[in-house]
Coordinates of C-alpha atoms and ligand atoms in Angstrom, one line a residue:
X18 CA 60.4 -35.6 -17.4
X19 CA 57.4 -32.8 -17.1
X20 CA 55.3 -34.7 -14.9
X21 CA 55.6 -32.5 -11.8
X22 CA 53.0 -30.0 -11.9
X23 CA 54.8 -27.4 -10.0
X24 CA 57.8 -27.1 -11.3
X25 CA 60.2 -29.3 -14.0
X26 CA 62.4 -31.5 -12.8
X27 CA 65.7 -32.9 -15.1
X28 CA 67.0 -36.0 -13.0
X29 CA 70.4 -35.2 -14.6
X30 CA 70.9 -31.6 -13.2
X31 CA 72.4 -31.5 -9.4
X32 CA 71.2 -28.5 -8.3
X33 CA 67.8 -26.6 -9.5
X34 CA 66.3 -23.6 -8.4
X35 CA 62.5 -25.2 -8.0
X36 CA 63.8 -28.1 -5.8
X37 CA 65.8 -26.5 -3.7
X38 CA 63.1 -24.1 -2.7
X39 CA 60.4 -27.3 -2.1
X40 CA 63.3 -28.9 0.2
X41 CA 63.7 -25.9 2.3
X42 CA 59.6 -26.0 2.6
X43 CA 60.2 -29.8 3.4
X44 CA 62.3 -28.8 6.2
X45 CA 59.8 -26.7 7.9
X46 CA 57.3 -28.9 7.1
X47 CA 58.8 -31.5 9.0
X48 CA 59.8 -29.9 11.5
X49 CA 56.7 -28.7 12.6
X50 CA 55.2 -32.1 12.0
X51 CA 57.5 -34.2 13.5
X52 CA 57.5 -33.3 17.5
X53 CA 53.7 -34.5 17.6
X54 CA 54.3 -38.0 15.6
X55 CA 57.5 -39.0 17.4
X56 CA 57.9 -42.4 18.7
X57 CA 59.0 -42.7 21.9
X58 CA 62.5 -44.6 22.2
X59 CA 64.7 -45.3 24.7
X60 CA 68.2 -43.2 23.1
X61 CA 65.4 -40.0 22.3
X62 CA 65.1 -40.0 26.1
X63 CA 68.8 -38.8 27.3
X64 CA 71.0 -37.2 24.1
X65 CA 74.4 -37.8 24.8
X66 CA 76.7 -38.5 21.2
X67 CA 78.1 -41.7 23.0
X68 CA 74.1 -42.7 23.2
X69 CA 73.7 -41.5 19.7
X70 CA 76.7 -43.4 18.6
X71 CA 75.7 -46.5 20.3
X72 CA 72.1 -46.5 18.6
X73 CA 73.3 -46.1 15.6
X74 CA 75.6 -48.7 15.2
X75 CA 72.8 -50.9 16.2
X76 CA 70.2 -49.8 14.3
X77 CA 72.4 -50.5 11.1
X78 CA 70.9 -53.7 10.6
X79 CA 68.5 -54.9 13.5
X80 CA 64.9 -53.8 13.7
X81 CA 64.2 -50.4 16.3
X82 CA 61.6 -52.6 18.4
X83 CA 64.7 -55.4 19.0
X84 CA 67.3 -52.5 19.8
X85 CA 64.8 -50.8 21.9
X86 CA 64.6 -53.8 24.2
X87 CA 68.7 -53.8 24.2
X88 CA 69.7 -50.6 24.3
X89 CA 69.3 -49.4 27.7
X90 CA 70.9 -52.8 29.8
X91 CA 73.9 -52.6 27.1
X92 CA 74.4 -48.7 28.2
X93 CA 74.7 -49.9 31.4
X94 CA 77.5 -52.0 31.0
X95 CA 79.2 -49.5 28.6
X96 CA 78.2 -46.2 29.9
X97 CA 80.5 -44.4 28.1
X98 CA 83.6 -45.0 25.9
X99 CA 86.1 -45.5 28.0
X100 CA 84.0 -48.1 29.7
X101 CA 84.1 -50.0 26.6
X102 CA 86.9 -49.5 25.5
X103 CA 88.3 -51.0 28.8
X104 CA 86.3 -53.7 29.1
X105 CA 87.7 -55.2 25.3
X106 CA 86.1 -56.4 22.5
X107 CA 84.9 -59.9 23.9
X108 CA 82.6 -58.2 26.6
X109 CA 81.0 -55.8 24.0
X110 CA 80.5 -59.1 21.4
X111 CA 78.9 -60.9 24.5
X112 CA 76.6 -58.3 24.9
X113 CA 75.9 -58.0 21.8
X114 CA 74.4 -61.4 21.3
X115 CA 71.7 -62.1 19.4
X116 CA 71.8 -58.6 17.8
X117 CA 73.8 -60.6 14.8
X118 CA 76.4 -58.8 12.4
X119 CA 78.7 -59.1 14.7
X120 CA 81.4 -56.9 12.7
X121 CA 79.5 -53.9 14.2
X122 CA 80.4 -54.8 17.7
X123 CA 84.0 -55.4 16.9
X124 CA 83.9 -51.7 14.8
X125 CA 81.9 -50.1 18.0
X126 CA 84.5 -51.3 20.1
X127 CA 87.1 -49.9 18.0
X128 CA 85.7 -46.7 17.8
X129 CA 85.6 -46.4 21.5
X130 CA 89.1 -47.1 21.6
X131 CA 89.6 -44.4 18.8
X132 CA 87.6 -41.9 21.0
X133 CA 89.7 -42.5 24.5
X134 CA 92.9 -42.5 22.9
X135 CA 92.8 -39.8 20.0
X136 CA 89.8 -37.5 21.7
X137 CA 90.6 -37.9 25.5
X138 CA 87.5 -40.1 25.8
X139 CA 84.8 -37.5 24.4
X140 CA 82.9 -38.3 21.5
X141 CA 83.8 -35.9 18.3
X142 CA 80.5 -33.0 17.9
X143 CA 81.8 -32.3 13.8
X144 CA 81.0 -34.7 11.3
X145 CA 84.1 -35.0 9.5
X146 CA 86.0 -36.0 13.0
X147 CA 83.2 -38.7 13.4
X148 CA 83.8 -40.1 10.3
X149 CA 87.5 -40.5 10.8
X150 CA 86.2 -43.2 13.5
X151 CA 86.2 -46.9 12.9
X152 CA 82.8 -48.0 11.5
X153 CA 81.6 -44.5 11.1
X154 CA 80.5 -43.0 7.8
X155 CA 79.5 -40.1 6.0
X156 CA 75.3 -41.0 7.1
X157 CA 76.3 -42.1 10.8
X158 CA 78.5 -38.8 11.1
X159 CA 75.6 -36.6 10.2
X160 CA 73.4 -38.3 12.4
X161 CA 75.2 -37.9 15.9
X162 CA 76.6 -35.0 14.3
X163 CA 72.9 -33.2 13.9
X164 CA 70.5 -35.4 15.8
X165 CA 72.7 -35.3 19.1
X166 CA 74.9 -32.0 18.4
X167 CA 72.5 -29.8 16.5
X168 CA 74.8 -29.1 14.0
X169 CA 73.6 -28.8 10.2
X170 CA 75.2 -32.3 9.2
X171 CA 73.4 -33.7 6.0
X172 CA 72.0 -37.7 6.5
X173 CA 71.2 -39.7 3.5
X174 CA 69.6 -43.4 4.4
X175 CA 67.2 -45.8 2.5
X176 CA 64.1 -43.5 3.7
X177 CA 65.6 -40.2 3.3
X178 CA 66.5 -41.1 -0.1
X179 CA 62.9 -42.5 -0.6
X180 CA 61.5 -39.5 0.8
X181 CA 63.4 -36.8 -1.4
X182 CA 63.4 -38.8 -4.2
X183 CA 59.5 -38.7 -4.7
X184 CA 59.0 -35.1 -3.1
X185 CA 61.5 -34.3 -6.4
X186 CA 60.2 -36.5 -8.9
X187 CA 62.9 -38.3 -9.2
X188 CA 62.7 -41.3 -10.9
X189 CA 65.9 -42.5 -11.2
X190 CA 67.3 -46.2 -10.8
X191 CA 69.1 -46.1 -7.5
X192 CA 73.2 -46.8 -8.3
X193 CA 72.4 -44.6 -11.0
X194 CA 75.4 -42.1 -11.9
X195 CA 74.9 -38.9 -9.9
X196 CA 72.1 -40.3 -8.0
X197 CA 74.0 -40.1 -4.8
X198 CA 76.1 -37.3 -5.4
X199 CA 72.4 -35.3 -6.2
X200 CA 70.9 -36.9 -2.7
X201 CA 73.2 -35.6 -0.6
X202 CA 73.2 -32.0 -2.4
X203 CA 69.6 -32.3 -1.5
X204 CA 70.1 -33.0 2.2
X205 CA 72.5 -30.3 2.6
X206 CA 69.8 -28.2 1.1
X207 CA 67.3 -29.4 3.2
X208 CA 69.1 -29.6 6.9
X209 CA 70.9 -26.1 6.0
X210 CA 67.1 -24.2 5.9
X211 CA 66.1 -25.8 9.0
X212 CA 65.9 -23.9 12.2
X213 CA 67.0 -27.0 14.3
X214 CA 68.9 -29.4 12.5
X215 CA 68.3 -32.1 15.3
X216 CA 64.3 -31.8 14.6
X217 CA 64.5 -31.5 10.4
X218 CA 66.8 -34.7 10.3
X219 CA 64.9 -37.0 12.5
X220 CA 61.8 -35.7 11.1
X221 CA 62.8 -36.6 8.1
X222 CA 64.1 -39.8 8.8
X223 CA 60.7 -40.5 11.0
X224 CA 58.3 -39.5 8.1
X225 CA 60.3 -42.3 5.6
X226 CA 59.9 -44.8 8.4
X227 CA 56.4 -44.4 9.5
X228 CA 54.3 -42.5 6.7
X229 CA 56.9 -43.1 3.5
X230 CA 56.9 -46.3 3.2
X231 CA 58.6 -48.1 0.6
X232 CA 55.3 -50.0 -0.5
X233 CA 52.4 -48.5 1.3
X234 CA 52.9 -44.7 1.5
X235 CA 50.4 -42.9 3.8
X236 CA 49.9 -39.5 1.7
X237 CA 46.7 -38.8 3.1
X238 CA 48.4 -38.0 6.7
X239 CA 51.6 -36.3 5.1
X240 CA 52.7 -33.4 6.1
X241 CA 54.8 -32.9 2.7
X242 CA 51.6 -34.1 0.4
X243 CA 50.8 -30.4 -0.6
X244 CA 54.1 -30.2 -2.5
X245 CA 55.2 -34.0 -3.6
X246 CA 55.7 -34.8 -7.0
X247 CA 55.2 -38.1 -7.1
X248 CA 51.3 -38.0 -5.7
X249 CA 51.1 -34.8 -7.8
X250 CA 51.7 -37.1 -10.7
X251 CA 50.3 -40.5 -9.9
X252 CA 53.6 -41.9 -9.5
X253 CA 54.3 -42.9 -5.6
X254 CA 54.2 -46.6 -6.7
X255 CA 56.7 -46.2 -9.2
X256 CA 59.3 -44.0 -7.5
X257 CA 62.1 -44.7 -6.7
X258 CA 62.1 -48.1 -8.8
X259 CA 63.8 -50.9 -7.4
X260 CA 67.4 -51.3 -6.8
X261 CA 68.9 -54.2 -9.4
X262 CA 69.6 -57.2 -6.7
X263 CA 72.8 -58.7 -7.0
X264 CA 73.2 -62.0 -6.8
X265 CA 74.3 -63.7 -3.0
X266 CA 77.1 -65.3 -3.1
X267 CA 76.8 -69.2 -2.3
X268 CA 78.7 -70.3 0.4
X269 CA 79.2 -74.0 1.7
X270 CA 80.8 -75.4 4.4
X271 CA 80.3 -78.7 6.6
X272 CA 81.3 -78.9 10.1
X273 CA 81.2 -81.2 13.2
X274 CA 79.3 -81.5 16.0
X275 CA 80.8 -83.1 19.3
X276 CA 79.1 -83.8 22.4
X277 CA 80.5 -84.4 25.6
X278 CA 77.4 -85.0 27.9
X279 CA 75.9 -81.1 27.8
X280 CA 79.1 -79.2 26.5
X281 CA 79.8 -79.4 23.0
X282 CA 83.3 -79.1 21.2
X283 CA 83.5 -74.9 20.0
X284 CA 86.6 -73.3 18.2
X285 CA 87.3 -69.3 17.6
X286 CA 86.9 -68.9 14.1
X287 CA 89.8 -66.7 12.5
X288 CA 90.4 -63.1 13.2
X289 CA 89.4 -62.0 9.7
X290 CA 86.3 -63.6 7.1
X291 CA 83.0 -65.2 7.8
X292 CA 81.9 -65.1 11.4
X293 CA 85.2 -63.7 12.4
X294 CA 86.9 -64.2 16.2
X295 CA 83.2 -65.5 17.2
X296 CA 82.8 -69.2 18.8
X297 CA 81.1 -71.7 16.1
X298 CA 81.6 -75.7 15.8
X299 CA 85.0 -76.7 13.9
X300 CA 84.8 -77.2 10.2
X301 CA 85.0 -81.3 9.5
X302 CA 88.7 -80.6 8.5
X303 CA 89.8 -80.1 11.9
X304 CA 88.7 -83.8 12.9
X305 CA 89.9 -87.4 11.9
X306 CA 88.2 -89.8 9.6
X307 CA 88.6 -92.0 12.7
X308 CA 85.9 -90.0 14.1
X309 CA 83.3 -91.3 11.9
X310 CA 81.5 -88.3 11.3
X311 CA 78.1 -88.8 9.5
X312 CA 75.5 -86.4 8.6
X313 CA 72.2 -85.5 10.4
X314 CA 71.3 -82.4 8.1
X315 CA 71.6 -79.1 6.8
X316 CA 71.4 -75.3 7.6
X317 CA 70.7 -72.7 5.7
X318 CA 71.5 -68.8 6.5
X319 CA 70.7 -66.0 4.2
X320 CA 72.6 -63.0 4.8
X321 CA 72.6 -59.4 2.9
X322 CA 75.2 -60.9 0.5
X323 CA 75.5 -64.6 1.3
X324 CA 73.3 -67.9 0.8
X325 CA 75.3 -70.2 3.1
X326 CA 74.4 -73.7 3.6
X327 CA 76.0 -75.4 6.3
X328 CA 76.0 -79.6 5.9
X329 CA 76.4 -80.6 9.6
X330 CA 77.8 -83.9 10.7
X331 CA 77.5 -85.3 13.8
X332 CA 81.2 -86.7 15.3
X333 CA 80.3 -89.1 18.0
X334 CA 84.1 -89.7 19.3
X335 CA 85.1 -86.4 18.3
X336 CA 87.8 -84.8 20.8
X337 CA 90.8 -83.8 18.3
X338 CA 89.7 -81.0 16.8
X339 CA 92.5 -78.1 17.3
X340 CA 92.4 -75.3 19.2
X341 CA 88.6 -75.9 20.3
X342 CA 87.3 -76.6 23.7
X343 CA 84.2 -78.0 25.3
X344 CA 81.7 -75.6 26.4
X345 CA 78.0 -75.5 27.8
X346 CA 75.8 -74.3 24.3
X347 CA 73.7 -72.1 26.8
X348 CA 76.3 -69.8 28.3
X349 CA 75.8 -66.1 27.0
X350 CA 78.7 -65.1 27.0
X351 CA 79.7 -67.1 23.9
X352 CA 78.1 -64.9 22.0
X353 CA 77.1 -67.3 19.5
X354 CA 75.8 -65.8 16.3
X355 CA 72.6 -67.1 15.0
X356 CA 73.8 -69.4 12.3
X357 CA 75.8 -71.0 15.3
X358 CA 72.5 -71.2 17.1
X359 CA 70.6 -73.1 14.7
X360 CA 73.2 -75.8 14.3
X361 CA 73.3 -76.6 17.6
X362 CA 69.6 -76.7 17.6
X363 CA 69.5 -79.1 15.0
X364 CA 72.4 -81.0 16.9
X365 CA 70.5 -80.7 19.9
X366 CA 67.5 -82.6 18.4
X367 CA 69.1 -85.5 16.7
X368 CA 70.8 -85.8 20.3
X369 CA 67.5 -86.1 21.4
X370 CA 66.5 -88.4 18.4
X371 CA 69.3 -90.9 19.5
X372 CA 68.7 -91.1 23.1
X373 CA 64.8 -91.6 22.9
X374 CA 65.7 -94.2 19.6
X375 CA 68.4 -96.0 22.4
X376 CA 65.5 -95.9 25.3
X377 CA 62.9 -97.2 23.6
X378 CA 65.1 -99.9 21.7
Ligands
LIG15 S1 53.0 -37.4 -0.1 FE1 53.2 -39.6 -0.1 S2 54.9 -40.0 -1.5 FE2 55.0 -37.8 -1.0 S3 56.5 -37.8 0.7 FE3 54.4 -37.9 1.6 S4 54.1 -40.1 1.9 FE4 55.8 -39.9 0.5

C-alpha cells in the first residue's frame, strides 16, 4: 500500500517511524483544535472520576443528547459511590429506566460497591486499578483515567479507531489480526506526545464524533486534513471498510398478559440471561391452560445481538402465575425495560379494543 503521499504505510507493521511522528502532530493538532469546538455537556461541567465513571457507563450504548437529559438528576440521587452503593442495585436499575441495557446499571452498581469496599470509597486515578472494577475495561479505564485524572491513559473507541485508522491509511478490515493490538500502540503514541492528556483524548474522541464521521466526514473543517492519508489519497469513503455483521441471534418467547382492573400480573425474571432481575410479564409456562390464554399479537425487539420476537397472549382469568404479583404498569420504579414497555402497550390497546367492542355491543 503506497498510496499515502507522505510517507508509506505497511498495515502489517505495529510500529513505524512515519506514523508515529504524524500521531504526535495529531495530538497537538487536536489539542489546539478542540477547546474552541467542544460541546457543552453536563459531566464536562464538574470533573470528578465518580462523574466520569458515571458518564461513561452510560454513554456505552445510549445516545449523548438522552444521557445529557439524565445525567445530572441521577447524580443527585447517587452523588458519589458510597451513595450508590448503599442505596443497592434496585434503586440504581429504577433510575436507570428507560436508558435500557440494563446490565450496565447492575455492573455500575457493582463497581461502586468495589470502590467503597476495596478503595475506601474513592474512585481509582490509574488505569490498571480502574479496570480491575466491575464493568470497567481497558477504553473506560483510559478514559476517567486521562479525561478526569490527566494521566497519559491510551483510549481506543469506534471513532478513535475511525479517526487513526484514515489519518494512517489504514485500510484494514476491522477484527483483522493485529488491528487492535496496532490501534492501541497508536494511542499510546498519540496521548504520550500530548501536553495535556485530558484535552488530546477528548479531542480526539470529539473530532470522530462530530467532523469524522463514519459516512459523512467533514475534511474541509479538519484540523488533521493537512496530514490524513485517506483525503490525501481519495480514500475517506473507503476507510476503514465495514465490520463483517454477524448474524443476531433469533430469540422467541410467548408470554401472558393478566389484568386485574389497572394493575397487571409482573414476575422478576432470573438473576442471570435475557432481561435479568428486571420486572417483565410471566412466560405462558407459568400459567394454566385453564386460563385460556389466546393471542392478540406480536413484538419484536432488535438488540446488538438478538432479534427477539415476543408472541403475547392475553390470559383473561390469569392469577396463578408463580412468584409474580399485580402491579400498576405506570409506576417508575419498576424499571421496566423497553421490550417490557411495548407489550404492555400492545396489551393496553387490545384492553381498550375489548371494552369499546363490549360498550358498543
Ligand atoms: S481529514 Fe477527513 S478523513 Fe481525515 S481525519 Fe479529518 S475528517 Fe477524518
Amino acid at each position: 500500500m503506497r498510496w499515502c503521499l507522505n510517507d508509506r504505510y505497511d498495515p502489517t507493521m505495529s510500529t513505524v517511524g512515519g506514523h508515529d511522528e504524524r500521531l504526535a502532530w495529531a495530538a497537538g493538532e487536536i489539542s489546539r483544535w478542540f477547546p474552541a469546538a467542544a460541546r457543552d455537556l453536563p459531566w464536562r461541567r464538574v470533573r470528578t472520576p465518580w462523574r466520569a465513571l458515571v458518564s461513561e457507563f452510560m454513554l456505552q450504548q445510549t445516545q449523548v443528547s438522552r444521557v445529557a437529559e439524565r445525567f445530572e438528576p441521577f447524580l443527585t440521587v447517587f452523588p458519589s459511590p458510597k451513595s450508590m452503593a448503599e442505596a443497592g442495585e434496585d434503586a440504581v436499575l429504577a433510575k436507570w429506566s428507560g436508558m435500557g441495557y440494563y446490565r450496565r446499571a447492575r455492573l455500575l452498581h457493582a463497581a461502586a460497591v468495589s470502590i467503597v469496599e476495596h478503595h475506601g470509597g474513592v474512585v481509582p486515578e490509574d488505569a490498571a486499578t480502574l479496570e480491575s472494577l466491575p464493568g470497567v475495561g481497558r477504553y473506560t479505564a483510559g478514559a476517567i483515567a486521562s479525561i478526569a485524572c490527566g494521566q497519559a491513559a491510551p483510549i481506543v473507541d469506534g471513532n478513535v479507531d475511525r479517526v487513526f485508522a484514515r489519518v494512517t491509511g489504514d485500510a484494514s478490515i476491522p477484527g483483522a489480526k493485529g488491528r487492535e493490538a496496532r490501534r492501541w500502540q497508536q494511542a499510546g503514541v498519540f496521548v504520550d506526545a500530548a501536553d495535556l492528556p485530558e484535552v488530546a483524548n477528548e479531542g480526539l474522541m470529539e473530532l470522530g464524533a462530530l467532523v469524522c464521521h463514519p459516512k459523512a466526514a467533514q475534511c474541509l473543517i479538519c484540523p488533521l486534513a493537512a496530514r490524513c492519508c485517506a483525503l490525501q489519497a481519495g480514500k475517506v469513503g473507503e476507510i476503514p471498510p465495514p465490520k463483517p455483521r454477524p448474524k443476531k441471534k433469533l430469540i422467541e418467547m410467548q408470554v401472558g398478559v393478566a389484568w386485574r382492573g389497572k394493575k397487571l400480573l409482573l414476575s422478576r425474571r432470573p438473576d442471570t440471561g435475557l432481561f435479568a432481575k428486571t420486572m417483565f410479564p410471566p412466560e405462558i409456562h407459568a400459567f394454566s391452560m385453564a386460563d385460556e390464554p389466546r393471542s392478540i399479537g406480536e413484538v419484536r425487539h432488535q438488540t446488538t445481538h438478538r432479534d427477539i420476537r415476543v408472541h403475547v397472549l392475553l390470559v383473561p382469568n390469569g392469577s396463578k402465575a408463580p412468584k409474580a404479583a399485580w402491579k400498576h404498569p405506570d409506576d417508575p420504579e419498576l424499571a421496566l425495560t423497553s421490550l417490557a414497555s411495548k407489550i404492555i402497550a400492545l396489551a393496553k390497546r387490545a384492553q381498550e379494543d375489548e371494552s369499546g367492542e363490549t360498550e358498543s355491543s
